[in-house]
PDB file of C-alpha atoms in Angstrom:
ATOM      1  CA  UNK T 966      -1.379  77.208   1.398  1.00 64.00           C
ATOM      2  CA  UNK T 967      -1.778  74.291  -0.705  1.00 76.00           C
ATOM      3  CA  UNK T 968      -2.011  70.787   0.414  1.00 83.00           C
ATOM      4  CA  UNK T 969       0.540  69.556  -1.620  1.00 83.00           C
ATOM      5  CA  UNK T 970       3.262  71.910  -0.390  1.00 86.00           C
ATOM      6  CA  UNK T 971       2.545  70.523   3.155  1.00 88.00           C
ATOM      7  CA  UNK T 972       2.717  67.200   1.645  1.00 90.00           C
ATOM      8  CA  UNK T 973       5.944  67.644   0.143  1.00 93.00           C
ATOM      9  CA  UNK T 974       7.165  68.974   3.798  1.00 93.00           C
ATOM     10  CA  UNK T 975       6.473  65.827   5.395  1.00 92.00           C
ATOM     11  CA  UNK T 976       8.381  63.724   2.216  1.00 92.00           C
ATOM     12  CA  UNK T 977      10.932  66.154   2.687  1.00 94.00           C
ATOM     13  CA  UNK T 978      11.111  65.906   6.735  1.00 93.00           C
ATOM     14  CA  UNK T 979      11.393  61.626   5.869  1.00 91.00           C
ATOM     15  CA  UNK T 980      14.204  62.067   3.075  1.00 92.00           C
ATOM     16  CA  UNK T 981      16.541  64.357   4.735  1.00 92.00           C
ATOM     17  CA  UNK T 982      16.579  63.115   7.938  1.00 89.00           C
ATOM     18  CA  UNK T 983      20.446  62.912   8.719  1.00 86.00           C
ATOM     19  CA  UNK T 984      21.613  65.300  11.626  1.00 86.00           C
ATOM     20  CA  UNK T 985      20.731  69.077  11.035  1.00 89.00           C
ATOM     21  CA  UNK T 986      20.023  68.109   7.052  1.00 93.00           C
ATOM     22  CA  UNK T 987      16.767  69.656   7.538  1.00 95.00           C
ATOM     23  CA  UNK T 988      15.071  72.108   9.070  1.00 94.00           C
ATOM     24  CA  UNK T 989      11.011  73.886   8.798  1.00 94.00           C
ATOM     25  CA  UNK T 990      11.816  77.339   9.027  1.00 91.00           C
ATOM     26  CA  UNK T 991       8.288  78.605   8.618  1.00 90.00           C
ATOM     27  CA  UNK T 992       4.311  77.531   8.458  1.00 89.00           C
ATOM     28  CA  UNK T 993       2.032  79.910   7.304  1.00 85.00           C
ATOM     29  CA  UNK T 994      -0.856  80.911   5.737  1.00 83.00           C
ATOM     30  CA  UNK T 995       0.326  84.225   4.343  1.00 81.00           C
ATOM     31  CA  UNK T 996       4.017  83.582   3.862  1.00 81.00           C
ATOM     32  CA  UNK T 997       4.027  80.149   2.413  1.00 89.00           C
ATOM     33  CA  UNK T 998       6.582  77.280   3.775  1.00 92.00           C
ATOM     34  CA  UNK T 999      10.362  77.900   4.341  1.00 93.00           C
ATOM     35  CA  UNK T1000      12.252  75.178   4.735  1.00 95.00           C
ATOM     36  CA  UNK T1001      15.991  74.870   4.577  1.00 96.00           C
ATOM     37  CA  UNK T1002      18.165  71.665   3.094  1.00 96.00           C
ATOM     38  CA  UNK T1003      21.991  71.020   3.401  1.00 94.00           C
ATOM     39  CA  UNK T1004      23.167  69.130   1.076  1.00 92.00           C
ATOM     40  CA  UNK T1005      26.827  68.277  -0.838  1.00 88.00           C
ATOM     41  CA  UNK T1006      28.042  68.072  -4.168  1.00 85.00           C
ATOM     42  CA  UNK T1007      30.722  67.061  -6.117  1.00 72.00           C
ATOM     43  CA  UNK T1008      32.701  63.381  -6.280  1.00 58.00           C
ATOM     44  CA  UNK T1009      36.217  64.548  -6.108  1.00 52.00           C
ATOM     45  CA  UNK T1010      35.846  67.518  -3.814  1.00 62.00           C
ATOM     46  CA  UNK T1011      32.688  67.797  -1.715  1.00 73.00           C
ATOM     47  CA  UNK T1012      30.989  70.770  -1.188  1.00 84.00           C
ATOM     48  CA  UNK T1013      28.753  71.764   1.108  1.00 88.00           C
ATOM     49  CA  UNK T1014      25.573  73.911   0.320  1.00 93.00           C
ATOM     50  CA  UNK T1015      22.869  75.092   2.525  1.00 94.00           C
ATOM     51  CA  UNK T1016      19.832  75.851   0.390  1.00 96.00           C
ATOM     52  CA  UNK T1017      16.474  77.764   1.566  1.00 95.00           C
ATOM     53  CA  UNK T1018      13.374  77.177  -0.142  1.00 96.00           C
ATOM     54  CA  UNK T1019      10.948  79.458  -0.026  1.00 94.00           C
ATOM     55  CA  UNK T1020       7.511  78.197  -1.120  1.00 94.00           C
ATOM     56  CA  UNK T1021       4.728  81.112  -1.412  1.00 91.00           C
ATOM     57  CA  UNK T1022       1.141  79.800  -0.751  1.00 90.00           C
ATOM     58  CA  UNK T1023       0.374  79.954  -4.776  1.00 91.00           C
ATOM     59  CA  UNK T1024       3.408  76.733  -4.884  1.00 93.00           C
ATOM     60  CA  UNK T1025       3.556  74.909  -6.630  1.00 91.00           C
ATOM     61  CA  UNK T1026       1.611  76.971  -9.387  1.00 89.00           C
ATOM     62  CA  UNK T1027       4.728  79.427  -8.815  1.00 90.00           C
ATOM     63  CA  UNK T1028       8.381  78.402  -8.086  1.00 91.00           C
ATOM     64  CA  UNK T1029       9.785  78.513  -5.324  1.00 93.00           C
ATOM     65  CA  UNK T1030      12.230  81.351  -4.147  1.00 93.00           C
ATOM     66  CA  UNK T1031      15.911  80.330  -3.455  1.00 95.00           C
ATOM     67  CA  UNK T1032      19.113  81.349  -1.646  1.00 94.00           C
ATOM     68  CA  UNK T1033      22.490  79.740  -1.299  1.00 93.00           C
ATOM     69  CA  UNK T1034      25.015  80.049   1.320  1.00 92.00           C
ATOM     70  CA  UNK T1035      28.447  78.043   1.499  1.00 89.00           C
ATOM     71  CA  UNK T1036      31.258  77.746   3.441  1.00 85.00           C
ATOM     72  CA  UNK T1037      33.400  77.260   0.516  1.00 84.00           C
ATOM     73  CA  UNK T1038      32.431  78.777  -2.007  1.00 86.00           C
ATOM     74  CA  UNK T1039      32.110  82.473  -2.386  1.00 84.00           C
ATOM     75  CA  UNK T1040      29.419  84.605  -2.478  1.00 83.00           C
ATOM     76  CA  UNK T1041      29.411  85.159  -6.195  1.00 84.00           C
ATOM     77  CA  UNK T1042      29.571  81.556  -6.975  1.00 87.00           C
ATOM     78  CA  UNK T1043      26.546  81.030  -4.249  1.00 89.00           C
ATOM     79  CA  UNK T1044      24.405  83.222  -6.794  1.00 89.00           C
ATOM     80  CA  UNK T1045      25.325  81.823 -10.095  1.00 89.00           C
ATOM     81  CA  UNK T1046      24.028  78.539  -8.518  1.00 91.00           C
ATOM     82  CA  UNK T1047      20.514  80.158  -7.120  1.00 92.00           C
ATOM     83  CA  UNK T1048      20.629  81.412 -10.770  1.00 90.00           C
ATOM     84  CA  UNK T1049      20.738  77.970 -11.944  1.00 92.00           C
ATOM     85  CA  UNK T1050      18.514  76.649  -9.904  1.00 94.00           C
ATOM     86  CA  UNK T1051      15.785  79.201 -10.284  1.00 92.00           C
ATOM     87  CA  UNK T1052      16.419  78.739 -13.904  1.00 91.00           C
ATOM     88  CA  UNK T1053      16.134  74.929 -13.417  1.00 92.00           C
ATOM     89  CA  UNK T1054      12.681  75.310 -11.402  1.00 92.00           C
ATOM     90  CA  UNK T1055      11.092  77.665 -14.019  1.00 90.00           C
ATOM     91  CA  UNK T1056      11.221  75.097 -16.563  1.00 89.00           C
ATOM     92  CA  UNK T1057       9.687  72.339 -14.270  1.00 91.00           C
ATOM     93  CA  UNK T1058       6.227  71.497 -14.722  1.00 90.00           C
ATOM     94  CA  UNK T1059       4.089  73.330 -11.977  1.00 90.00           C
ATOM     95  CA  UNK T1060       4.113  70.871  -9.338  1.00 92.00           C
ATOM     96  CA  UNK T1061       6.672  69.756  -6.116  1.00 93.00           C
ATOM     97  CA  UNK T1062       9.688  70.051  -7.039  1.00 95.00           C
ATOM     98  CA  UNK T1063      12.063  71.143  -4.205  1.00 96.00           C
ATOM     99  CA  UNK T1064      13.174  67.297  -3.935  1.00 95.00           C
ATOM    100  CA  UNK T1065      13.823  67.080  -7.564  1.00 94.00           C
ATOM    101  CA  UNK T1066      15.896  70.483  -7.473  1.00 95.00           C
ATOM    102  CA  UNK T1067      18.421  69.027  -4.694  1.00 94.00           C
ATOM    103  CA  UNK T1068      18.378  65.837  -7.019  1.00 92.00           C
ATOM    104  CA  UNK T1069      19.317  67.931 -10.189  1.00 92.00           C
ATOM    105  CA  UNK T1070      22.237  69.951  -8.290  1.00 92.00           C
ATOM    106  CA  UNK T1071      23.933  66.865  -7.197  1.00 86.00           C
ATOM    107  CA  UNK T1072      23.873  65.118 -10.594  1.00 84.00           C
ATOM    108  CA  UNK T1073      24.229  67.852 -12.876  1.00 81.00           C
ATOM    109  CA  UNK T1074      27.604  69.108 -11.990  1.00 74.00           C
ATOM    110  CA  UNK T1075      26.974  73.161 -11.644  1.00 72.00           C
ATOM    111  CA  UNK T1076      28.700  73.558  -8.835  1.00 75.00           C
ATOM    112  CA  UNK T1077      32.750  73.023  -9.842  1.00 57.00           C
ATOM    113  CA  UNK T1078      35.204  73.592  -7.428  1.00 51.00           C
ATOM    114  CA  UNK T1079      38.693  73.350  -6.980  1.00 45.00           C
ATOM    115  CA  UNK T1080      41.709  73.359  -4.308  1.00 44.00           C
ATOM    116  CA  UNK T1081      41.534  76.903  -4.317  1.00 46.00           C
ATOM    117  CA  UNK T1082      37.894  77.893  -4.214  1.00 48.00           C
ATOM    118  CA  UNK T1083      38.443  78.195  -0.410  1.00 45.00           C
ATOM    119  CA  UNK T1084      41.009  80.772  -0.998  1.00 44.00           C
ATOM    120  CA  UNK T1085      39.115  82.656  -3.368  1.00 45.00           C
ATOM    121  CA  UNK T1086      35.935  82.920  -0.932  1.00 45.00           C
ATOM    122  CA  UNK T1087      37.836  84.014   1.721  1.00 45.00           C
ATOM    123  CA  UNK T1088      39.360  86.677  -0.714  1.00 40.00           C
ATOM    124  CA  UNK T1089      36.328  87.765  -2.377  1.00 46.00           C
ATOM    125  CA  UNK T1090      34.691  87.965   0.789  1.00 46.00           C
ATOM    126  CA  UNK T1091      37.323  89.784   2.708  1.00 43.00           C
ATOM    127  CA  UNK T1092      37.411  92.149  -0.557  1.00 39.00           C
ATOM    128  CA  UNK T1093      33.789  93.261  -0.294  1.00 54.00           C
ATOM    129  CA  UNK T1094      33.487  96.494   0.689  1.00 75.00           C
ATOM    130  CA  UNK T1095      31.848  96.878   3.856  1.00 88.00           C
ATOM    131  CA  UNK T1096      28.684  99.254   3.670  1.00 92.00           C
ATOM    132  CA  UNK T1097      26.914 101.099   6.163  1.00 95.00           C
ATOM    133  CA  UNK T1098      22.923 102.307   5.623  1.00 96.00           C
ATOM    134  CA  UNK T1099      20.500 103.910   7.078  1.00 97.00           C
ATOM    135  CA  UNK T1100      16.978 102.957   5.254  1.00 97.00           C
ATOM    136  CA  UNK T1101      13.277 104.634   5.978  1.00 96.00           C
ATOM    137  CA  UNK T1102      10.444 101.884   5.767  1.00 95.00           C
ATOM    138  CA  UNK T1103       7.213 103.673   4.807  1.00 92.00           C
ATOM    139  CA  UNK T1104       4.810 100.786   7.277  1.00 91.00           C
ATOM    140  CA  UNK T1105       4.860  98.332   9.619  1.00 91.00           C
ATOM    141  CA  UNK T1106       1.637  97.044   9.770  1.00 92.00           C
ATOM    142  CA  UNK T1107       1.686  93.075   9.994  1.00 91.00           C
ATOM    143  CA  UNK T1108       4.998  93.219  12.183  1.00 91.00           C
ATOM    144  CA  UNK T1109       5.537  89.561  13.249  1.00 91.00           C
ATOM    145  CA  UNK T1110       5.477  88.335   9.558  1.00 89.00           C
ATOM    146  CA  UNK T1111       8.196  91.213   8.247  1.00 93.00           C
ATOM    147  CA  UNK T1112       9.963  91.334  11.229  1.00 93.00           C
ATOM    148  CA  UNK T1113      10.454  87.303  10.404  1.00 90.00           C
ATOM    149  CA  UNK T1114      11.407  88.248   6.624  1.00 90.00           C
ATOM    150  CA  UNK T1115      13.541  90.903   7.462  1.00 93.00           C
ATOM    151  CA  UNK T1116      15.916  88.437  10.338  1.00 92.00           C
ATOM    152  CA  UNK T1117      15.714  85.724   7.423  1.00 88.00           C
ATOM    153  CA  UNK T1118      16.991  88.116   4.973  1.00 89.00           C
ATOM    154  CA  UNK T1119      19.689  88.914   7.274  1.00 91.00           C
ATOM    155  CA  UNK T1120      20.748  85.395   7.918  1.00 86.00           C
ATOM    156  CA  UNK T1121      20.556  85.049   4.268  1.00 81.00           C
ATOM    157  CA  UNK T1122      22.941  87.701   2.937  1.00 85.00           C
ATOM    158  CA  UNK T1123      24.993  87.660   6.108  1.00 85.00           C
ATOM    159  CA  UNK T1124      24.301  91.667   7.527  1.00 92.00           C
ATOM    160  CA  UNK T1125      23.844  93.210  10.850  1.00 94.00           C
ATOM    161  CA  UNK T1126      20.713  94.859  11.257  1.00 96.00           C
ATOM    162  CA  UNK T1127      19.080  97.181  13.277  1.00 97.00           C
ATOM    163  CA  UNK T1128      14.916  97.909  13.198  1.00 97.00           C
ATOM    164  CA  UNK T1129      14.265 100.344  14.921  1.00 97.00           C
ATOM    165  CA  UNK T1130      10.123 101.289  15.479  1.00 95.00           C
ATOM    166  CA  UNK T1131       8.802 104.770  16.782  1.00 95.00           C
ATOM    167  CA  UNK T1132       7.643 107.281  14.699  1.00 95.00           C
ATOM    168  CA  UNK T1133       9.576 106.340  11.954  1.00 96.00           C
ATOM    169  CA  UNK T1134      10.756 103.014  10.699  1.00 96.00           C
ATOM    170  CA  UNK T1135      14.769 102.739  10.310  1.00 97.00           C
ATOM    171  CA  UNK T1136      16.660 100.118   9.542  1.00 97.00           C
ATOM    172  CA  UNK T1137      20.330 100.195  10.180  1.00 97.00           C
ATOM    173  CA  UNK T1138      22.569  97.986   8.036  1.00 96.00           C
ATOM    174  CA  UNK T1139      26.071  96.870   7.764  1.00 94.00           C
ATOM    175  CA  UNK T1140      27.615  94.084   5.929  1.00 92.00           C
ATOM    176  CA  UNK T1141      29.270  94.003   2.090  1.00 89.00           C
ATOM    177  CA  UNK T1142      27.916  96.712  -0.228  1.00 87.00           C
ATOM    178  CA  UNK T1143      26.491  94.037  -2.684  1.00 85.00           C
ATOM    179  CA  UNK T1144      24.338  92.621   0.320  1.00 87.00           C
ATOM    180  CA  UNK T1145      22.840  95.628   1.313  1.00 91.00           C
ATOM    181  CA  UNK T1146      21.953  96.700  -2.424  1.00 89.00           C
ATOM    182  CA  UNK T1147      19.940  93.441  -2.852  1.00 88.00           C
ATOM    183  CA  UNK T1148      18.326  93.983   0.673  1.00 91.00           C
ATOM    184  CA  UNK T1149      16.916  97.001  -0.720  1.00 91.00           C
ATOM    185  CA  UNK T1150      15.868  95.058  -4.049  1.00 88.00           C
ATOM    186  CA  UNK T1151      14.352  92.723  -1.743  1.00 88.00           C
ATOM    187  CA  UNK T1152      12.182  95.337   0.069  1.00 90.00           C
ATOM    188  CA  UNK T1153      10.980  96.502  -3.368  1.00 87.00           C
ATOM    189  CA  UNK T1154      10.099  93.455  -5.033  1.00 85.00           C
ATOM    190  CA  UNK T1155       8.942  90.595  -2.326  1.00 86.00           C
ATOM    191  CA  UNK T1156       5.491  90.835  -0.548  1.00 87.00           C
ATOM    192  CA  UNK T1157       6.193  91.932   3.052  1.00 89.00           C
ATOM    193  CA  UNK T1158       3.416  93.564   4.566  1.00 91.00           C
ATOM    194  CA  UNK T1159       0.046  94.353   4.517  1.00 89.00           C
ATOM    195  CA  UNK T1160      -1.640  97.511   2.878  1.00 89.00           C
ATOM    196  CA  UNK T1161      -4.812  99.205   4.998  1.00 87.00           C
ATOM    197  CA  UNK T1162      -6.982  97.331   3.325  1.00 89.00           C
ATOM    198  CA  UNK T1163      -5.269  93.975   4.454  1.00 89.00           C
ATOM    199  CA  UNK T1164      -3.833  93.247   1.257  1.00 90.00           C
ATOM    200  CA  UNK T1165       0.138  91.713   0.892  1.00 88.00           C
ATOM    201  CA  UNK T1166       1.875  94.572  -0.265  1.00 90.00           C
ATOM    202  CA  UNK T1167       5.656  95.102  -1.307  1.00 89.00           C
ATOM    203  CA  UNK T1168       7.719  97.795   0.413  1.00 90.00           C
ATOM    204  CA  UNK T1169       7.833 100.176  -2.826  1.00 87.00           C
ATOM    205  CA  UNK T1170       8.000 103.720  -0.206  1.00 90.00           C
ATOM    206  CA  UNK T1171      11.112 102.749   1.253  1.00 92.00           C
ATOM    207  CA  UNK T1172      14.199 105.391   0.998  1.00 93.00           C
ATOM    208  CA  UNK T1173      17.406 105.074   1.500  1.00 94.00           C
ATOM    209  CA  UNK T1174      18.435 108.024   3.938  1.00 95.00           C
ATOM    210  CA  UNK T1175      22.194 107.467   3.606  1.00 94.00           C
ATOM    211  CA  UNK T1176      24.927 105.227   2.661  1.00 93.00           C
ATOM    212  CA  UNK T1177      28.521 105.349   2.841  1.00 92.00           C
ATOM    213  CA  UNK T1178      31.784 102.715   3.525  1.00 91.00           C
ATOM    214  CA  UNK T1179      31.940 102.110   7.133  1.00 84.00           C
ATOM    215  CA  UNK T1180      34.718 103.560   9.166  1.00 67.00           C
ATOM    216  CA  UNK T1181      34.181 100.752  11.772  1.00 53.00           C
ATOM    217  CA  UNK T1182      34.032  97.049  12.338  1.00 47.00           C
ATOM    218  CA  UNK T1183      32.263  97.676  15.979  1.00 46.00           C
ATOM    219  CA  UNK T1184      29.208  99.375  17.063  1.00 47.00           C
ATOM    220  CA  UNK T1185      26.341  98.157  14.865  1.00 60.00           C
ATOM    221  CA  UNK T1186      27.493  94.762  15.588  1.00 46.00           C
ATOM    222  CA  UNK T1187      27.172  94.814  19.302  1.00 47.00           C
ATOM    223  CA  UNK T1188      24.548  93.091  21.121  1.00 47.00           C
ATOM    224  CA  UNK T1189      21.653  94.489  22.918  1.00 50.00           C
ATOM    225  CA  UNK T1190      18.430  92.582  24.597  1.00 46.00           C
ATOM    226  CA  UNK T1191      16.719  91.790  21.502  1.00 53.00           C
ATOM    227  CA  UNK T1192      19.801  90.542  19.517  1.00 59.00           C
ATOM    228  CA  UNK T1193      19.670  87.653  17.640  1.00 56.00           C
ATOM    229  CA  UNK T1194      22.878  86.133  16.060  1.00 51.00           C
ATOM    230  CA  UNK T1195      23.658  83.104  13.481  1.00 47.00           C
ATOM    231  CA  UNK T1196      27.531  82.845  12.235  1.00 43.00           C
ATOM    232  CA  UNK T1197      28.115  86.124  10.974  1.00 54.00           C
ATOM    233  CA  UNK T1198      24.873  88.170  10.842  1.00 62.00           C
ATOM    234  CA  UNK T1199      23.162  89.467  13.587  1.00 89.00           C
ATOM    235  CA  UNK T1200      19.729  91.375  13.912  1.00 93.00           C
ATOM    236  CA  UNK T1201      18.095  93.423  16.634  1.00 94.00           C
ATOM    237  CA  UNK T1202      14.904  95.034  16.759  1.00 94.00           C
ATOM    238  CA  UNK T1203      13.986  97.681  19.139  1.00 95.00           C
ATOM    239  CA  UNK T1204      11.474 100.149  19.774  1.00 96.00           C
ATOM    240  CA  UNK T1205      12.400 104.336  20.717  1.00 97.00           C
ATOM    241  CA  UNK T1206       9.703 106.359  22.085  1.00 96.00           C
ATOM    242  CA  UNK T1207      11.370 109.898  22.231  1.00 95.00           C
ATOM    243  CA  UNK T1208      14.058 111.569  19.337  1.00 94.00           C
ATOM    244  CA  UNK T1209      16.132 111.344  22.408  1.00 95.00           C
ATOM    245  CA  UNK T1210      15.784 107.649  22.672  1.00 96.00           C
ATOM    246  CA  UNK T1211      16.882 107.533  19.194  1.00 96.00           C
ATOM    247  CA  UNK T1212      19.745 109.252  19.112  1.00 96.00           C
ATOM    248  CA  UNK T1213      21.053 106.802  21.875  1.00 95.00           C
ATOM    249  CA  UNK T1214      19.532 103.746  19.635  1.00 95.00           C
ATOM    250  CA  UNK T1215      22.347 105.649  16.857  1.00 96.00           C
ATOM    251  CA  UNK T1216      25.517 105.714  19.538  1.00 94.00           C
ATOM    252  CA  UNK T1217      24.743 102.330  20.366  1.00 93.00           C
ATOM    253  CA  UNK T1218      24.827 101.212  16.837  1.00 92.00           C
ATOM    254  CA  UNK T1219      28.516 103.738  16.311  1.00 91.00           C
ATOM    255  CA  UNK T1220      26.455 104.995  13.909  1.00 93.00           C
ATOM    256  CA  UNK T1221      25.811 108.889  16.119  1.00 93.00           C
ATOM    257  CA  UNK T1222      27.313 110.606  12.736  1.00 92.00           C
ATOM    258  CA  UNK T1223      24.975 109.220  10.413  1.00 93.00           C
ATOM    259  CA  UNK T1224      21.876 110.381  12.482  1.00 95.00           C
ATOM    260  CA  UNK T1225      23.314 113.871  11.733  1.00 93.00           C
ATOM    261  CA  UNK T1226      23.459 113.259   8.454  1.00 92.00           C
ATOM    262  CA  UNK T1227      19.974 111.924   8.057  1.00 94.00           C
ATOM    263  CA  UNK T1228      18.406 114.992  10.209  1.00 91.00           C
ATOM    264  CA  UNK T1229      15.810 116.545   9.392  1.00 91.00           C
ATOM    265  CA  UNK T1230      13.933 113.160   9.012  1.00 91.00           C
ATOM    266  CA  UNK T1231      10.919 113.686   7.217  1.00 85.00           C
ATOM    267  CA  UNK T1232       7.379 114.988   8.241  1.00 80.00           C
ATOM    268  CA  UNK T1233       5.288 112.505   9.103  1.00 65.00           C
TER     269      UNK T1233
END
């Protein structure tokens, strides 16, 4: 990690130091700096944004990663301003620049709303279809670090989740079809793991075992032991250490006709 990323957390920590403005998500030497920044824009009607920065150890040679999440607006409009922003950050010279992003997005007048953007969200959002998947992750070697990515992911694109660990790696999603697809992107292209030989390695093996609308707004949602919950998402890891155990782990989730579908899962 570089020194001037942790520099730029400590000018960030003194400049955004209102009530819950600012939070340090993550430290580390392998997964970079995440912090998070809520901010508002707009001088006839304010909105509110909640941007995450994610800053791999190579920052600032490379740009930051970015998601947006809004109360108001909706979640199409929340990804033609990441677009913008990761647009605006490419073209920066490679040094700190998460301070001089915010700055831009306030002044530069991206983000237009109007007296029915609230609406609209809530349309949009209510519109989405909701999506049920089962997914088969190929390793889980350097668990604390994707176990981290995977909840933040959540959080991020507002799912319920379910890891579940044995003999095979499943993860159990619901939440709008459009979230889940870019889940799955996200496996595929970001850095999660580690390979045998220690390297960061993406999650290129991973299969999707089955997909389909969900018939239910309960079961996957509930809470268990290991739940953890923030607004809408939820995620909950647990480990199975018989098929038996797993099948439960699948009625729990009101998912029991899925497992059929996936069966036989493969040879290991």
């Amino acid at each position: 990690m570089s020194e001037s990323a942790l520099e730029e957390v400590a000018v960030l920590s003194a400049i955004y130091c209102g009530e819950g403005e600012y939070q340090l998500i993550q430290v580390s030497a392998d997964g970079g700096v995440v912090v998070e920044i809520k901010t508002c824009v707009g001088d006839v009607r304010r909105v509110e944004l909640s941007l995450s920065f994610s800053l791999p150890p190579q920052y600032p040679l490379c740009p930051p990663d970015i998601s947006v999440t809004s109360p108001v607006l909706s979640r199409g409009q929340c990804q033609d301003v990441r677009r913008k922003l990761l647009e605006q950050a490419a073209a920066l010279p490679a040094e700190p620049m998460v301070h001089q992003l915010v700055c831009w997005l306030q002044q530069s007048g991206v983000v237009m709303t109007s007296e029915g953007d609230e609406e609209a969200a809530r349309v949009e959002d209510a519109g989405g279809e909701e999506w049920t998947a089962v997914l088969l992750l190929d390793h889980l070697r350097s668990r604390g670090r994707y176990v981290k990515t995977l909840e933040r992911w959540t959080v991020q694109l507002r799912l319920t989740t379910r890891l579940l660990s044995g003999r095979w790696i499943l993860v159990l999603l619901r939440g709008a079809r459009r979230d889940i697809k870019e889940f799955c992107h996200l496996l595929k292209t970001v850095k999660v793991d580690v390979d045998s030989s220690g390297k960061k390695c993406k999650e290129r093996m991973m299969k999707v075992l089955c997909e389909r609308p969900s018939s239910s707004k309960h079961g996957l949602a509930s809470q268990g032991s290991g739940a953890k919950r923030s607004g809408e998402s939820c995620f909950l890891e647990k480990e199975y250490q018989s098929t038996l155990e797993l099948t439960e782990a699948f009625k729990e989730a009101g998912m029991a006709e899925m497992y059929q579908q996936i069966l036989p899962l493969p040879t290991l």
